[in-house]
Amino acid sequence: DSGVTQTPKHLITATGQRVTLRCSPRSGDLSVYWYQQSLDQGLQFLIQYYNGEERAKGNILERFSAQQFPDLHSELNLSSLELGDSALYFCASTESSSYNSPLHFGNGTRLTVT
Amino acid sequence: ILNVEQSPQSLHVQEGDSTNFTCSFPSSNFYALHWYRWETAKSPEALFVMTLNGDEKKKGRISATLNTKEGYSYLYIKGSQPEDSATYLCAFPMDSNYQLIWGAGTKLIIKP
């Protein structure tokens, strides 16, 4: 158990809808990362937060947004959903934003858009 | 453009045999090199973070070496077991802010 909690585990919704994925980092970790894994694709970095502030942005669509709250949990909001947004969304956390801290991954949220 | 390459893409190994695979990364502006193991239906799990040239790390039957001057890292598994079956990913921070560039992974299948 990595100590990173993601909810829900599974989400099925229709095109055009909006969903929120939630992540609680490991106790003491200040940095949260969101990744997307689509079918047969590797990990695609979406966005990183450190202690409540956005630190880095990857290939995140404008329809997607995220935030990190004062208690350090993070939410990823996906709106105007399309079939292609179906994927496994991982959250990971690290103690700091230093490059020598390993990422600790949650179990992911599997999103299915029908 | 920064690129991290892993080879081979997949590997079938007989149970009990030892194996190794490679991660190649840009040798300039080196910060660190991460190794992760990703088992099917689970989430990636950190194995090693390596930062120094010549560094060698070990975790049970798995070890890794690092050559920052030539830009490669080897991951070794000694006496492969079925539970070693997984995709092994390496990742390279593109800057000091920790945005990782991920390799495509080496999928290891251990045959009983």
PDB file of C-alpha atoms in Angstrom:
ATOM      1  CA  ASP A   1       0.000   0.000   0.000  1.00  0.00           C
ATOM      2  CA  SER A   2       1.554   3.270  -1.177  1.00  0.00           C
ATOM      3  CA  GLY A   3      -0.488   5.437   1.180  1.00  0.00           C
ATOM      4  CA  VAL A   4      -1.980   7.390  -1.738  1.00  0.00           C
ATOM      5  CA  THR A   5      -5.768   7.118  -1.909  1.00  0.00           C
ATOM      6  CA  GLN A   6      -7.788   7.706  -5.035  1.00  0.00           C
ATOM      7  CA  THR A   7     -11.556   7.745  -5.307  1.00  0.00           C
ATOM      8  CA  PRO A   8     -13.626   6.524  -6.947  1.00  0.00           C
ATOM      9  CA  LYS A   9     -12.001   3.351  -8.270  1.00  0.00           C
ATOM     10  CA  HIS A  10     -14.336   3.178 -11.239  1.00  0.00           C
ATOM     11  CA  LEU A  11     -16.468   5.780 -12.937  1.00  0.00           C
ATOM     12  CA  ILE A  12     -18.829   5.295 -15.853  1.00  0.00           C
ATOM     13  CA  THR A  13     -20.409   8.351 -17.388  1.00  0.00           C
ATOM     14  CA  ALA A  14     -21.788   9.670 -20.649  1.00  0.00           C
ATOM     15  CA  THR A  15     -20.243  11.988 -23.193  1.00  0.00           C
ATOM     16  CA  GLY A  16     -20.662  15.643 -22.391  1.00  0.00           C
ATOM     17  CA  GLN A  17     -20.727  15.071 -18.646  1.00  0.00           C
ATOM     18  CA  ARG A  18     -18.359  16.344 -15.985  1.00  0.00           C
ATOM     19  CA  VAL A  19     -16.609  14.273 -13.310  1.00  0.00           C
ATOM     20  CA  THR A  20     -14.281  14.898 -10.396  1.00  0.00           C
ATOM     21  CA  LEU A  21     -11.516  12.531  -9.388  1.00  0.00           C
ATOM     22  CA  ARG A  22     -10.086  12.804  -5.931  1.00  0.00           C
ATOM     23  CA  CYS A  23      -6.642  12.059  -4.545  1.00  0.00           C
ATOM     24  CA  SER A  24      -5.303  12.068  -1.001  1.00  0.00           C
ATOM     25  CA  PRO A  25      -1.500  12.009  -0.949  1.00  0.00           C
ATOM     26  CA  ARG A  26       0.658  10.069   1.497  1.00  0.00           C
ATOM     27  CA  SER A  27       0.853  11.648   4.895  1.00  0.00           C
ATOM     28  CA  GLY A  28       3.556  14.320   4.804  1.00  0.00           C
ATOM     29  CA  ASP A  29       3.792  14.500   1.016  1.00  0.00           C
ATOM     30  CA  LEU A  30       3.378  18.024  -0.335  1.00  0.00           C
ATOM     31  CA  SER A  31       3.509  17.354  -4.046  1.00  0.00           C
ATOM     32  CA  VAL A  32       0.752  15.742  -6.124  1.00  0.00           C
ATOM     33  CA  TYR A  33       0.932  14.634  -9.752  1.00  0.00           C
ATOM     34  CA  TRP A  34      -1.821  13.530 -12.108  1.00  0.00           C
ATOM     35  CA  TYR A  35      -1.186  11.064 -14.928  1.00  0.00           C
ATOM     36  CA  GLN A  36      -3.388   9.609 -17.623  1.00  0.00           C
ATOM     37  CA  GLN A  37      -2.936   6.142 -19.080  1.00  0.00           C
ATOM     38  CA  SER A  38      -5.030   5.460 -22.169  1.00  0.00           C
ATOM     39  CA  LEU A  39      -5.353   2.054 -23.807  1.00  0.00           C
ATOM     40  CA  ASP A  40      -1.940   0.815 -24.958  1.00  0.00           C
ATOM     41  CA  GLN A  41      -0.326   4.131 -24.060  1.00  0.00           C
ATOM     42  CA  GLY A  42       2.263   4.916 -21.437  1.00  0.00           C
ATOM     43  CA  LEU A  43       1.910   7.342 -18.594  1.00  0.00           C
ATOM     44  CA  GLN A  44       1.033  10.833 -19.805  1.00  0.00           C
ATOM     45  CA  PHE A  45       1.812  13.596 -17.337  1.00  0.00           C
ATOM     46  CA  LEU A  46      -1.059  16.005 -16.839  1.00  0.00           C
ATOM     47  CA  ILE A  47      -0.253  18.392 -14.018  1.00  0.00           C
ATOM     48  CA  GLN A  48       1.702  18.811 -10.790  1.00  0.00           C
ATOM     49  CA  TYR A  49       0.898  20.713  -7.615  1.00  0.00           C
ATOM     50  CA  TYR A  50       3.197  21.527  -4.746  1.00  0.00           C
ATOM     51  CA  ASN A  51       1.774  22.719  -1.443  1.00  0.00           C
ATOM     52  CA  GLY A  52      -1.325  24.132  -3.085  1.00  0.00           C
ATOM     53  CA  GLU A  53       0.314  25.776  -6.073  1.00  0.00           C
ATOM     54  CA  GLU A  54       0.530  24.588  -9.652  1.00  0.00           C
ATOM     55  CA  ARG A  55       4.157  23.646 -10.356  1.00  0.00           C
ATOM     56  CA  ALA A  56       4.175  22.095 -13.811  1.00  0.00           C
ATOM     57  CA  LYS A  57       1.768  21.399 -16.621  1.00  0.00           C
ATOM     58  CA  GLY A  58       1.951  18.612 -19.139  1.00  0.00           C
ATOM     59  CA  ASN A  59      -0.418  17.546 -21.894  1.00  0.00           C
ATOM     60  CA  ILE A  60      -3.552  18.577 -20.049  1.00  0.00           C
ATOM     61  CA  LEU A  61      -6.561  19.525 -22.132  1.00  0.00           C
ATOM     62  CA  GLU A  62      -8.356  22.829 -21.545  1.00  0.00           C
ATOM     63  CA  ARG A  63     -11.458  20.817 -20.616  1.00  0.00           C
ATOM     64  CA  PHE A  64      -9.500  19.426 -17.666  1.00  0.00           C
ATOM     65  CA  SER A  65      -8.571  21.319 -14.544  1.00  0.00           C
ATOM     66  CA  ALA A  66      -7.130  20.477 -11.166  1.00  0.00           C
ATOM     67  CA  GLN A  67      -6.423  21.972  -7.808  1.00  0.00           C
ATOM     68  CA  GLN A  68      -4.738  21.123  -4.550  1.00  0.00           C
ATOM     69  CA  PHE A  69      -6.508  22.146  -1.369  1.00  0.00           C
ATOM     70  CA  PRO A  70      -5.030  23.405   1.932  1.00  0.00           C
ATOM     71  CA  ASP A  71      -5.266  19.891   3.400  1.00  0.00           C
ATOM     72  CA  LEU A  72      -3.139  18.796   0.393  1.00  0.00           C
ATOM     73  CA  HIS A  73      -5.729  16.576  -1.216  1.00  0.00           C
ATOM     74  CA  SER A  74      -6.198  17.169  -4.917  1.00  0.00           C
ATOM     75  CA  GLU A  75      -9.060  16.982  -7.371  1.00  0.00           C
ATOM     76  CA  LEU A  76      -8.946  16.536 -11.116  1.00  0.00           C
ATOM     77  CA  ASN A  77     -12.012  17.866 -12.920  1.00  0.00           C
ATOM     78  CA  LEU A  78     -12.816  16.558 -16.365  1.00  0.00           C
ATOM     79  CA  SER A  79     -15.609  18.289 -18.279  1.00  0.00           C
ATOM     80  CA  SER A  80     -17.376  17.964 -21.626  1.00  0.00           C
ATOM     81  CA  LEU A  81     -16.228  14.381 -21.616  1.00  0.00           C
ATOM     82  CA  GLU A  82     -15.483  12.610 -24.868  1.00  0.00           C
ATOM     83  CA  LEU A  83     -15.118   8.915 -25.640  1.00  0.00           C
ATOM     84  CA  GLY A  84     -11.366   9.412 -25.950  1.00  0.00           C
ATOM     85  CA  ASP A  85     -11.129  10.530 -22.339  1.00  0.00           C
ATOM     86  CA  SER A  86     -11.728   6.953 -21.239  1.00  0.00           C
ATOM     87  CA  ALA A  87      -8.543   6.019 -19.429  1.00  0.00           C
ATOM     88  CA  LEU A  88      -6.939   5.135 -16.135  1.00  0.00           C
ATOM     89  CA  TYR A  89      -6.090   8.269 -14.180  1.00  0.00           C
ATOM     90  CA  PHE A  90      -3.322   7.970 -11.626  1.00  0.00           C
ATOM     91  CA  CYS A  91      -2.411  10.314  -8.848  1.00  0.00           C
ATOM     92  CA  ALA A  92       1.062  10.186  -7.327  1.00  0.00           C
ATOM     93  CA  SER A  93       2.693  12.064  -4.493  1.00  0.00           C
ATOM     94  CA  THR A  94       6.178  12.885  -3.295  1.00  0.00           C
ATOM     95  CA  GLU A  95       7.517  14.402  -0.125  1.00  0.00           C
ATOM     96  CA  SER A  96       9.058  17.315  -1.965  1.00  0.00           C
ATOM     97  CA  SER A  97       9.264  18.489  -5.537  1.00  0.00           C
ATOM     98  CA  SER A  98      12.881  17.409  -5.678  1.00  0.00           C
ATOM     99  CA  TYR A  99      13.871  15.175  -8.563  1.00  0.00           C
ATOM    100  CA  ASN A 100      15.383  12.564  -6.261  1.00  0.00           C
ATOM    101  CA  SER A 101      12.133  11.790  -4.435  1.00  0.00           C
ATOM    102  CA  PRO A 102      10.381   8.670  -5.746  1.00  0.00           C
ATOM    103  CA  LEU A 103       6.765   8.915  -6.842  1.00  0.00           C
ATOM    104  CA  HIS A 104       4.186   6.999  -4.811  1.00  0.00           C
ATOM    105  CA  PHE A 105       1.202   6.079  -6.951  1.00  0.00           C
ATOM    106  CA  GLY A 106      -2.411   5.548  -5.994  1.00  0.00           C
ATOM    107  CA  ASN A 107      -4.374   2.648  -7.444  1.00  0.00           C
ATOM    108  CA  GLY A 108      -5.961   4.837 -10.072  1.00  0.00           C
ATOM    109  CA  THR A 109      -9.465   5.745 -11.157  1.00  0.00           C
ATOM    110  CA  ARG A 110     -10.728   3.972 -14.240  1.00  0.00           C
ATOM    111  CA  LEU A 111     -12.962   6.315 -16.208  1.00  0.00           C
ATOM    112  CA  THR A 112     -15.238   4.939 -18.893  1.00  0.00           C
ATOM    113  CA  VAL A 113     -17.078   7.414 -21.086  1.00  0.00           C
ATOM    114  CA  THR A 114     -19.973   5.908 -23.055  1.00  0.00           C
TER     115      THR A 114
ATOM    116  CA  ILE B   1      13.759  17.121 -27.470  1.00  0.00           C
ATOM    117  CA  LEU B   2      14.500  14.961 -24.455  1.00  0.00           C
ATOM    118  CA  ASN B   3      13.878  11.272 -24.948  1.00  0.00           C
ATOM    119  CA  VAL B   4      14.180   8.235 -22.741  1.00  0.00           C
ATOM    120  CA  GLU B   5      14.503   4.896 -24.495  1.00  0.00           C
ATOM    121  CA  GLN B   6      14.155   1.433 -23.056  1.00  0.00           C
ATOM    122  CA  SER B   7      15.201  -1.818 -24.617  1.00  0.00           C
ATOM    123  CA  PRO B   8      14.105  -4.402 -25.274  1.00  0.00           C
ATOM    124  CA  GLN B   9      10.404  -3.606 -25.549  1.00  0.00           C
ATOM    125  CA  SER B  10       9.553  -7.052 -24.205  1.00  0.00           C
ATOM    126  CA  LEU B  11      11.441 -10.006 -22.841  1.00  0.00           C
ATOM    127  CA  HIS B  12      10.524 -13.627 -22.148  1.00  0.00           C
ATOM    128  CA  VAL B  13      12.751 -15.255 -19.554  1.00  0.00           C
ATOM    129  CA  GLN B  14      12.742 -18.750 -18.128  1.00  0.00           C
ATOM    130  CA  GLU B  15      12.090 -18.970 -14.391  1.00  0.00           C
ATOM    131  CA  GLY B  16      15.408 -19.131 -12.568  1.00  0.00           C
ATOM    132  CA  ASP B  17      17.371 -17.335 -15.271  1.00  0.00           C
ATOM    133  CA  SER B  18      18.884 -13.918 -14.741  1.00  0.00           C
ATOM    134  CA  THR B  19      18.175 -11.031 -17.061  1.00  0.00           C
ATOM    135  CA  ASN B  20      18.863  -7.372 -17.639  1.00  0.00           C
ATOM    136  CA  PHE B  21      17.550  -4.485 -19.681  1.00  0.00           C
ATOM    137  CA  THR B  22      18.521  -0.958 -20.528  1.00  0.00           C
ATOM    138  CA  CYS B  23      17.350   2.590 -20.106  1.00  0.00           C
ATOM    139  CA  SER B  24      19.056   5.273 -22.223  1.00  0.00           C
ATOM    140  CA  PHE B  25      18.707   8.943 -21.434  1.00  0.00           C
ATOM    141  CA  PRO B  26      20.316  12.269 -22.389  1.00  0.00           C
ATOM    142  CA  SER B  27      23.720  12.515 -20.743  1.00  0.00           C
ATOM    143  CA  SER B  28      23.653  16.305 -20.488  1.00  0.00           C
ATOM    144  CA  ASN B  29      21.908  18.097 -17.603  1.00  0.00           C
ATOM    145  CA  PHE B  30      21.539  14.932 -15.565  1.00  0.00           C
ATOM    146  CA  TYR B  31      19.445  15.173 -12.406  1.00  0.00           C
ATOM    147  CA  ALA B  32      18.390  11.637 -11.541  1.00  0.00           C
ATOM    148  CA  LEU B  33      17.151   8.391 -13.009  1.00  0.00           C
ATOM    149  CA  HIS B  34      14.096   6.577 -11.640  1.00  0.00           C
ATOM    150  CA  TRP B  35      13.143   2.914 -12.009  1.00  0.00           C
ATOM    151  CA  TYR B  36       9.585   1.672 -11.395  1.00  0.00           C
ATOM    152  CA  ARG B  37       7.915  -1.716 -11.573  1.00  0.00           C
ATOM    153  CA  TRP B  38       4.356  -1.832 -12.897  1.00  0.00           C
ATOM    154  CA  GLU B  39       2.481  -5.080 -12.425  1.00  0.00           C
ATOM    155  CA  THR B  40      -0.696  -5.711 -14.402  1.00  0.00           C
ATOM    156  CA  ALA B  41      -3.817  -4.325 -12.702  1.00  0.00           C
ATOM    157  CA  LYS B  42      -1.709  -2.496 -10.121  1.00  0.00           C
ATOM    158  CA  SER B  43      -0.067   0.913  -9.936  1.00  0.00           C
ATOM    159  CA  PRO B  44       3.602   1.677 -10.606  1.00  0.00           C
ATOM    160  CA  GLU B  45       5.896   1.070  -7.658  1.00  0.00           C
ATOM    161  CA  ALA B  46       9.203   2.857  -7.159  1.00  0.00           C
ATOM    162  CA  LEU B  47      12.279   0.619  -7.224  1.00  0.00           C
ATOM    163  CA  PHE B  48      15.228   2.998  -7.273  1.00  0.00           C
ATOM    164  CA  VAL B  49      16.157   6.646  -7.660  1.00  0.00           C
ATOM    165  CA  MET B  50      19.755   6.993  -8.792  1.00  0.00           C
ATOM    166  CA  THR B  51      21.657  10.223  -8.785  1.00  0.00           C
ATOM    167  CA  LEU B  52      25.412   9.581  -8.891  1.00  0.00           C
ATOM    168  CA  ASN B  53      27.540   8.326 -11.764  1.00  0.00           C
ATOM    169  CA  GLY B  54      28.662   4.795 -10.974  1.00  0.00           C
ATOM    170  CA  ASP B  55      25.827   4.406  -8.486  1.00  0.00           C
ATOM    171  CA  GLU B  56      24.685   0.848  -7.894  1.00  0.00           C
ATOM    172  CA  LYS B  57      21.495   0.044  -5.961  1.00  0.00           C
ATOM    173  CA  LYS B  58      20.050  -3.281  -4.858  1.00  0.00           C
ATOM    174  CA  LYS B  59      16.657  -4.455  -3.625  1.00  0.00           C
ATOM    175  CA  GLY B  60      16.515  -8.198  -3.067  1.00  0.00           C
ATOM    176  CA  ARG B  61      17.231  -9.902  -6.404  1.00  0.00           C
ATOM    177  CA  ILE B  62      16.916  -6.652  -8.357  1.00  0.00           C
ATOM    178  CA  SER B  63      19.809  -4.266  -8.838  1.00  0.00           C
ATOM    179  CA  ALA B  64      20.561  -1.269 -11.025  1.00  0.00           C
ATOM    180  CA  THR B  65      23.641   0.546 -12.244  1.00  0.00           C
ATOM    181  CA  LEU B  66      24.052   4.044 -13.597  1.00  0.00           C
ATOM    182  CA  ASN B  67      26.415   5.624 -16.115  1.00  0.00           C
ATOM    183  CA  THR B  68      25.610   9.326 -16.420  1.00  0.00           C
ATOM    184  CA  LYS B  69      28.513  10.108 -18.757  1.00  0.00           C
ATOM    185  CA  GLU B  70      27.281   7.773 -21.474  1.00  0.00           C
ATOM    186  CA  GLY B  71      23.616   8.083 -20.537  1.00  0.00           C
ATOM    187  CA  TYR B  72      22.433   4.619 -19.619  1.00  0.00           C
ATOM    188  CA  SER B  73      21.232   2.538 -16.712  1.00  0.00           C
ATOM    189  CA  TYR B  74      20.928  -1.225 -16.480  1.00  0.00           C
ATOM    190  CA  LEU B  75      18.369  -3.082 -14.393  1.00  0.00           C
ATOM    191  CA  TYR B  76      19.339  -6.642 -13.432  1.00  0.00           C
ATOM    192  CA  ILE B  77      17.118  -9.374 -12.071  1.00  0.00           C
ATOM    193  CA  LYS B  78      18.866 -12.405 -10.644  1.00  0.00           C
ATOM    194  CA  GLY B  79      17.102 -15.784 -10.608  1.00  0.00           C
ATOM    195  CA  SER B  80      13.825 -14.563 -12.137  1.00  0.00           C
ATOM    196  CA  GLN B  81      10.606 -15.619 -10.437  1.00  0.00           C
ATOM    197  CA  PRO B  82       7.014 -15.487 -11.752  1.00  0.00           C
ATOM    198  CA  GLU B  83       6.289 -12.524  -9.473  1.00  0.00           C
ATOM    199  CA  ASP B  84       8.913 -10.525 -11.367  1.00  0.00           C
ATOM    200  CA  SER B  85       6.595 -10.438 -14.380  1.00  0.00           C
ATOM    201  CA  ALA B  86       5.794  -6.766 -14.874  1.00  0.00           C
ATOM    202  CA  THR B  87       6.598  -3.747 -16.990  1.00  0.00           C
ATOM    203  CA  TYR B  88       9.723  -1.972 -15.830  1.00  0.00           C
ATOM    204  CA  LEU B  89       9.756   1.755 -16.457  1.00  0.00           C
ATOM    205  CA  CYS B  90      12.542   4.248 -16.194  1.00  0.00           C
ATOM    206  CA  ALA B  91      11.984   7.992 -15.932  1.00  0.00           C
ATOM    207  CA  PHE B  92      14.256  11.002 -16.213  1.00  0.00           C
ATOM    208  CA  PRO B  93      13.542  14.436 -14.707  1.00  0.00           C
ATOM    209  CA  MET B  94      13.669  16.959 -17.528  1.00  0.00           C
ATOM    210  CA  ASP B  95      14.457  19.762 -15.125  1.00  0.00           C
ATOM    211  CA  SER B  96      15.003  20.419 -11.441  1.00  0.00           C
ATOM    212  CA  ASN B  97      11.259  20.936 -11.040  1.00  0.00           C
ATOM    213  CA  TYR B  98      10.686  17.234 -11.392  1.00  0.00           C
ATOM    214  CA  GLN B  99       8.725  16.883 -14.588  1.00  0.00           C
ATOM    215  CA  LEU B 100       9.548  13.300 -15.520  1.00  0.00           C
ATOM    216  CA  ILE B 101      10.093  11.982 -19.022  1.00  0.00           C
ATOM    217  CA  TRP B 102       9.040   8.321 -19.055  1.00  0.00           C
ATOM    218  CA  GLY B 103      10.385   5.492 -21.127  1.00  0.00           C
ATOM    219  CA  ALA B 104       7.908   3.175 -22.842  1.00  0.00           C
ATOM    220  CA  GLY B 105       8.942   0.327 -20.558  1.00  0.00           C
ATOM    221  CA  THR B 106      10.298  -3.189 -20.865  1.00  0.00           C
ATOM    222  CA  LYS B 107       7.612  -5.834 -20.438  1.00  0.00           C
ATOM    223  CA  LEU B 108       9.128  -8.830 -18.659  1.00  0.00           C
ATOM    224  CA  ILE B 109       7.366 -12.191 -18.787  1.00  0.00           C
ATOM    225  CA  ILE B 110       8.742 -15.033 -16.700  1.00  0.00           C
ATOM    226  CA  LYS B 111       7.974 -18.477 -18.073  1.00  0.00           C
ATOM    227  CA  PRO B 112       7.573 -21.228 -15.455  1.00  0.00           C
TER     228      PRO B 112
END
